[in-house]
Amino acid sequence: TKAVQVVALAFVIGVSLYVLRASIRMLDEEVASSGFDGPNWVHPGETIEVQELFAARYVRLESHNIKTSGGDLVNGWLWVDFRDRVDILVQHHSGDFILFKQISYGLAGESLAVLNAHVRSSDDTLLAAKREVSRELGMVSNKWHRLGSFRTDANRGGGFVTCFLALDATEIPESERYMTPKDLESKVHVRLTPFQLKKAVLGNQFLEVKWVATAALALLLIGE
């Protein structure tokens, strides 16, 4: 019957959440216990009730009861918050763009990537972007363009990405650079001319949508 199906589904969800919590604690106790520091999303006129199902440092899962813009009442609308991030396309003063060629867990193959980093809700996105360029690339730029801030999933959350273009970047003296921690992902620096970057964008060499959006917006801005 329908009642039995509902009870069974609730049981499966409960067991899944328990296993998820236990697994994260086993992998990284600090991540599991630190909690998610981002704001809760409430859509004026649509959000009726919010229940937190799970939270860790980088992610929070919620169940929302909502009234949609079409007038329907929906209970149990799953909402996922991720830490916001900045994506930065950096152009060296020589004219080449500095990118990465990397392997990421969620991608089937090697991909081109722009520089990116998670930010806390209290961070200024421009300062966070400048810090990441200095720390990851050992460079500094005084010509910054904010390309926009975007929700990564219009109906399920996913956090926001703020995209930047940094022009005329120059190297920082070795003695003034940050000590960068070892990356979890395999990646190498690559340099592309504006023509090569445009070809890479159109040729599906960026396999993550936020990276390709940042590169495409930057190319539009500089008139390529």
mmCIF file of C-alpha atoms in Angstrom:
data_model
loop_
_atom_site.group_PDB
_atom_site.id
_atom_site.type_symbol
_atom_site.label_atom_id
_atom_site.label_comp_id
_atom_site.label_asym_id
_atom_site.label_seq_id
_atom_site.Cartn_x
_atom_site.Cartn_y
_atom_site.Cartn_z
ATOM 1 C CA THR A 1 0.000 0.000 0.000
ATOM 2 C CA LYS A 2 0.974 3.643 -0.278
ATOM 3 C CA ALA A 3 1.403 3.973 3.495
ATOM 4 C CA VAL A 4 3.811 1.053 3.584
ATOM 5 C CA GLN A 5 5.800 2.545 0.703
ATOM 6 C CA VAL A 6 6.088 5.875 2.523
ATOM 7 C CA VAL A 7 7.291 4.184 5.711
ATOM 8 C CA ALA A 8 9.797 2.115 3.734
ATOM 9 C CA LEU A 9 11.116 5.190 1.948
ATOM 10 C CA ALA A 10 11.479 7.071 5.241
ATOM 11 C CA PHE A 11 13.373 4.107 6.687
ATOM 12 C CA VAL A 12 15.743 3.969 3.699
ATOM 13 C CA ILE A 13 16.419 7.727 3.917
ATOM 14 C CA GLY A 14 17.077 7.450 7.662
ATOM 15 C CA VAL A 15 19.506 4.569 7.242
ATOM 16 C CA SER A 16 21.270 6.367 4.363
ATOM 17 C CA LEU A 17 21.768 9.522 6.443
ATOM 18 C CA TYR A 18 23.098 7.462 9.350
ATOM 19 C CA VAL A 19 25.589 5.702 7.081
ATOM 20 C CA LEU A 20 26.617 9.033 5.521
ATOM 21 C CA ARG A 21 27.306 10.596 8.923
ATOM 22 C CA ALA A 22 29.245 7.570 10.107
ATOM 23 C CA SER A 23 31.301 7.395 6.910
ATOM 24 C CA ILE A 24 32.310 11.059 7.036
ATOM 25 C CA ARG A 25 33.299 10.743 10.709
ATOM 26 C CA MET A 26 35.485 7.771 9.836
ATOM 27 C CA LEU A 27 37.190 9.669 6.998
ATOM 28 C CA ASP A 28 37.641 13.064 8.621
ATOM 29 C CA GLU A 29 36.480 13.732 12.190
ATOM 30 C CA GLU A 30 37.232 17.460 11.877
ATOM 31 C CA VAL A 31 35.093 17.858 8.741
ATOM 32 C CA ALA A 32 32.155 16.061 10.319
ATOM 33 C CA SER A 33 32.232 17.999 13.597
ATOM 34 C CA SER A 34 32.974 21.534 12.366
ATOM 35 C CA GLY A 35 29.533 22.183 10.847
ATOM 36 C CA PHE A 36 28.478 24.250 7.855
ATOM 37 C CA ASP A 37 28.973 27.998 8.252
ATOM 38 C CA GLY A 38 26.900 29.277 5.325
ATOM 39 C CA PRO A 39 23.518 31.054 5.535
ATOM 40 C CA ASN A 40 20.228 29.185 5.190
ATOM 41 C CA TRP A 41 18.324 29.757 1.965
ATOM 42 C CA VAL A 42 14.765 31.021 2.344
ATOM 43 C CA HIS A 43 12.769 32.129 -0.701
ATOM 44 C CA PRO A 44 10.316 34.863 0.339
ATOM 45 C CA GLY A 45 6.767 33.785 -0.383
ATOM 46 C CA GLU A 46 7.757 30.199 -1.237
ATOM 47 C CA THR A 47 9.647 28.669 1.717
ATOM 48 C CA ILE A 48 7.253 27.405 4.391
ATOM 49 C CA GLU A 49 9.454 25.224 6.593
ATOM 50 C CA VAL A 50 13.084 24.047 6.639
ATOM 51 C CA GLN A 51 14.491 20.977 8.360
ATOM 52 C CA GLU A 52 18.223 20.278 8.468
ATOM 53 C CA LEU A 53 19.012 16.639 7.693
ATOM 54 C CA PHE A 54 22.804 16.698 7.741
ATOM 55 C CA ALA A 55 25.654 19.227 7.950
ATOM 56 C CA ALA A 56 29.450 19.082 7.676
ATOM 57 C CA ARG A 57 32.127 21.637 6.834
ATOM 58 C CA TYR A 58 31.528 21.768 3.084
ATOM 59 C CA VAL A 59 27.923 20.629 2.699
ATOM 60 C CA ARG A 60 24.481 20.851 4.294
ATOM 61 C CA LEU A 61 21.410 18.824 3.303
ATOM 62 C CA GLU A 62 17.939 20.170 4.098
ATOM 63 C CA SER A 63 14.317 19.224 3.509
ATOM 64 C CA HIS A 64 12.125 22.195 2.530
ATOM 65 C CA ASN A 65 8.365 22.463 2.489
ATOM 66 C CA ILE A 66 7.592 25.012 -0.209
ATOM 67 C CA LYS A 67 4.905 26.683 -2.225
ATOM 68 C CA THR A 68 6.184 26.872 -5.793
ATOM 69 C CA SER A 69 5.859 29.921 -8.017
ATOM 70 C CA GLY A 70 3.213 27.905 -9.887
ATOM 71 C CA GLY A 71 1.123 27.598 -6.699
ATOM 72 C CA ASP A 72 1.800 23.932 -5.838
ATOM 73 C CA LEU A 73 2.592 22.801 -2.280
ATOM 74 C CA VAL A 74 5.583 20.446 -2.124
ATOM 75 C CA ASN A 75 6.850 18.744 1.030
ATOM 76 C CA GLY A 76 10.315 17.240 1.322
ATOM 77 C CA TRP A 77 11.994 19.318 -1.389
ATOM 78 C CA LEU A 78 15.656 18.375 -0.998
ATOM 79 C CA TRP A 79 18.030 21.332 -0.853
ATOM 80 C CA VAL A 80 21.836 21.038 -0.842
ATOM 81 C CA ASP A 81 24.134 23.867 0.221
ATOM 82 C CA PHE A 82 27.806 23.759 -0.724
ATOM 83 C CA ARG A 83 30.471 26.233 0.292
ATOM 84 C CA ASP A 84 30.535 29.175 -2.105
ATOM 85 C CA ARG A 85 33.590 29.503 -4.310
ATOM 86 C CA VAL A 86 35.534 31.844 -6.520
ATOM 87 C CA ASP A 87 36.704 30.927 -10.021
ATOM 88 C CA ILE A 88 39.497 33.040 -11.504
ATOM 89 C CA LEU A 89 40.869 33.166 -15.017
ATOM 90 C CA VAL A 90 44.346 34.703 -14.895
ATOM 91 C CA GLN A 91 46.053 36.362 -17.853
ATOM 92 C CA HIS A 92 49.822 36.771 -17.532
ATOM 93 C CA HIS A 93 51.331 40.101 -18.582
ATOM 94 C CA SER A 94 52.791 38.280 -21.611
ATOM 95 C CA GLY A 95 49.235 37.741 -22.900
ATOM 96 C CA ASP A 96 48.944 34.008 -22.167
ATOM 97 C CA PHE A 97 46.232 32.646 -19.883
ATOM 98 C CA ILE A 98 47.329 30.546 -16.902
ATOM 99 C CA LEU A 99 45.222 27.414 -16.481
ATOM 100 C CA PHE A 100 45.450 23.906 -15.103
ATOM 101 C CA LYS A 101 45.167 20.540 -16.747
ATOM 102 C CA GLN A 102 43.874 18.272 -14.025
ATOM 103 C CA ILE A 103 42.126 15.068 -13.051
ATOM 104 C CA SER A 104 39.144 15.452 -10.696
ATOM 105 C CA TYR A 105 37.199 12.721 -8.933
ATOM 106 C CA GLY A 106 33.846 13.701 -10.462
ATOM 107 C CA LEU A 107 35.069 13.881 -14.051
ATOM 108 C CA ALA A 108 35.549 10.989 -16.448
ATOM 109 C CA GLY A 109 38.767 12.353 -17.924
ATOM 110 C CA GLU A 110 41.427 15.052 -17.810
ATOM 111 C CA SER A 111 40.085 18.606 -18.014
ATOM 112 C CA LEU A 112 41.287 22.139 -18.388
ATOM 113 C CA ALA A 113 40.431 24.208 -15.316
ATOM 114 C CA VAL A 114 40.604 27.791 -14.111
ATOM 115 C CA LEU A 115 41.935 28.632 -10.665
ATOM 116 C CA ASN A 116 39.251 28.108 -8.008
ATOM 117 C CA ALA A 117 38.812 28.038 -4.259
ATOM 118 C CA HIS A 118 36.099 27.700 -1.637
ATOM 119 C CA VAL A 119 35.255 30.793 0.400
ATOM 120 C CA ARG A 120 33.573 31.233 3.752
ATOM 121 C CA SER A 121 30.343 33.195 4.049
ATOM 122 C CA SER A 122 32.225 36.029 5.793
ATOM 123 C CA ASP A 123 34.903 36.317 3.079
ATOM 124 C CA ASP A 124 35.082 39.165 0.583
ATOM 125 C CA THR A 125 35.131 37.344 -2.756
ATOM 126 C CA LEU A 126 37.623 39.707 -4.421
ATOM 127 C CA LEU A 127 40.068 39.466 -1.526
ATOM 128 C CA ALA A 128 39.661 35.689 -1.535
ATOM 129 C CA ALA A 129 40.372 35.587 -5.277
ATOM 130 C CA LYS A 130 43.481 37.759 -4.923
ATOM 131 C CA ARG A 131 44.706 35.578 -2.059
ATOM 132 C CA GLU A 132 44.268 32.427 -4.142
ATOM 133 C CA VAL A 133 46.165 33.879 -7.131
ATOM 134 C CA SER A 134 49.021 34.812 -4.821
ATOM 135 C CA ARG A 135 49.046 31.494 -2.967
ATOM 136 C CA GLU A 136 48.479 29.089 -5.849
ATOM 137 C CA LEU A 137 50.270 30.849 -8.714
ATOM 138 C CA GLY A 138 52.727 33.129 -6.928
ATOM 139 C CA MET A 139 51.341 36.087 -8.903
ATOM 140 C CA VAL A 140 49.626 39.408 -8.344
ATOM 141 C CA SER A 141 47.307 41.477 -10.537
ATOM 142 C CA ASN A 142 46.067 45.047 -10.237
ATOM 143 C CA LYS A 143 43.506 44.713 -13.047
ATOM 144 C CA TRP A 144 40.501 42.753 -11.854
ATOM 145 C CA HIS A 145 37.095 42.283 -13.463
ATOM 146 C CA ARG A 146 34.170 40.710 -11.619
ATOM 147 C CA LEU A 147 32.305 38.632 -14.189
ATOM 148 C CA GLY A 148 29.296 37.875 -12.009
ATOM 149 C CA SER A 149 27.974 35.728 -9.176
ATOM 150 C CA PHE A 150 25.810 32.736 -10.043
ATOM 151 C CA ARG A 151 23.729 30.066 -8.322
ATOM 152 C CA THR A 152 25.093 26.693 -9.440
ATOM 153 C CA ASP A 153 21.731 24.847 -9.358
ATOM 154 C CA ALA A 154 18.582 26.947 -9.689
ATOM 155 C CA ASN A 155 16.269 24.493 -7.914
ATOM 156 C CA ARG A 156 18.505 22.447 -5.606
ATOM 157 C CA GLY A 157 21.062 24.951 -4.289
ATOM 158 C CA GLY A 158 24.697 24.037 -4.758
ATOM 159 C CA GLY A 159 26.037 27.351 -3.449
ATOM 160 C CA PHE A 160 27.216 30.333 -5.488
ATOM 161 C CA VAL A 161 30.265 30.830 -7.681
ATOM 162 C CA THR A 162 31.719 34.302 -8.228
ATOM 163 C CA CYS A 163 33.796 34.545 -11.395
ATOM 164 C CA PHE A 164 36.758 36.873 -11.915
ATOM 165 C CA LEU A 165 39.200 37.811 -14.657
ATOM 166 C CA ALA A 166 42.657 38.938 -13.495
ATOM 167 C CA LEU A 167 44.664 40.746 -16.176
ATOM 168 C CA ASP A 168 48.348 41.649 -16.525
ATOM 169 C CA ALA A 169 49.450 39.302 -13.733
ATOM 170 C CA THR A 170 53.098 39.349 -12.679
ATOM 171 C CA GLU A 171 55.209 37.047 -10.523
ATOM 172 C CA ILE A 172 55.719 37.730 -6.831
ATOM 173 C CA PRO A 173 59.299 37.482 -5.514
ATOM 174 C CA GLU A 174 60.007 34.005 -4.159
ATOM 175 C CA SER A 175 60.587 35.310 -0.631
ATOM 176 C CA GLU A 176 57.083 36.854 -0.477
ATOM 177 C CA ARG A 177 55.084 33.826 -1.647
ATOM 178 C CA TYR A 178 52.757 31.704 0.459
ATOM 179 C CA MET A 179 53.662 28.139 1.315
ATOM 180 C CA THR A 180 51.046 26.134 -0.592
ATOM 181 C CA PRO A 181 49.772 22.801 0.770
ATOM 182 C CA LYS A 182 49.932 19.707 -1.403
ATOM 183 C CA ASP A 183 46.935 19.368 -3.740
ATOM 184 C CA LEU A 184 44.730 16.289 -3.481
ATOM 185 C CA GLU A 185 44.248 16.294 -7.257
ATOM 186 C CA SER A 186 46.817 15.711 -9.967
ATOM 187 C CA LYS A 187 47.277 18.913 -11.980
ATOM 188 C CA VAL A 188 49.851 20.852 -13.987
ATOM 189 C CA HIS A 189 50.033 24.462 -15.153
ATOM 190 C CA VAL A 190 49.390 25.180 -18.815
ATOM 191 C CA ARG A 191 49.515 28.414 -20.794
ATOM 192 C CA LEU A 192 47.142 29.204 -23.646
ATOM 193 C CA THR A 193 46.941 32.129 -26.034
ATOM 194 C CA PRO A 194 43.536 33.842 -26.365
ATOM 195 C CA PHE A 195 42.958 31.934 -29.623
ATOM 196 C CA GLN A 196 43.865 28.613 -27.984
ATOM 197 C CA LEU A 197 41.593 29.372 -25.030
ATOM 198 C CA LYS A 198 38.648 30.116 -27.298
ATOM 199 C CA LYS A 199 39.304 26.884 -29.164
ATOM 200 C CA ALA A 200 39.436 24.978 -25.855
ATOM 201 C CA VAL A 201 36.116 26.483 -24.694
ATOM 202 C CA LEU A 202 34.372 25.585 -27.946
ATOM 203 C CA GLY A 203 36.081 22.192 -28.083
ATOM 204 C CA ASN A 204 34.682 20.953 -24.741
ATOM 205 C CA GLN A 205 38.122 20.794 -23.121
ATOM 206 C CA PHE A 206 36.661 22.242 -19.893
ATOM 207 C CA LEU A 207 34.591 19.431 -18.384
ATOM 208 C CA GLU A 208 33.122 21.409 -15.464
ATOM 209 C CA VAL A 209 30.412 23.961 -16.182
ATOM 210 C CA LYS A 210 31.662 26.691 -13.815
ATOM 211 C CA TRP A 211 35.144 26.593 -15.321
ATOM 212 C CA VAL A 212 33.870 26.906 -18.864
ATOM 213 C CA ALA A 213 31.470 29.684 -17.849
ATOM 214 C CA THR A 214 34.316 31.688 -16.312
ATOM 215 C CA ALA A 215 36.504 31.265 -19.386
ATOM 216 C CA ALA A 216 33.661 32.113 -21.805
ATOM 217 C CA LEU A 217 32.610 35.232 -19.877
ATOM 218 C CA ALA A 218 36.218 36.420 -19.802
ATOM 219 C CA LEU A 219 36.617 35.921 -23.546
ATOM 220 C CA LEU A 220 33.423 37.921 -24.160
ATOM 221 C CA LEU A 221 34.696 40.715 -21.935
ATOM 222 C CA ILE A 222 38.011 41.088 -23.773
ATOM 223 C CA GLY A 223 36.311 40.809 -27.161
ATOM 224 C CA GLU A 224 37.627 37.438 -28.315
#
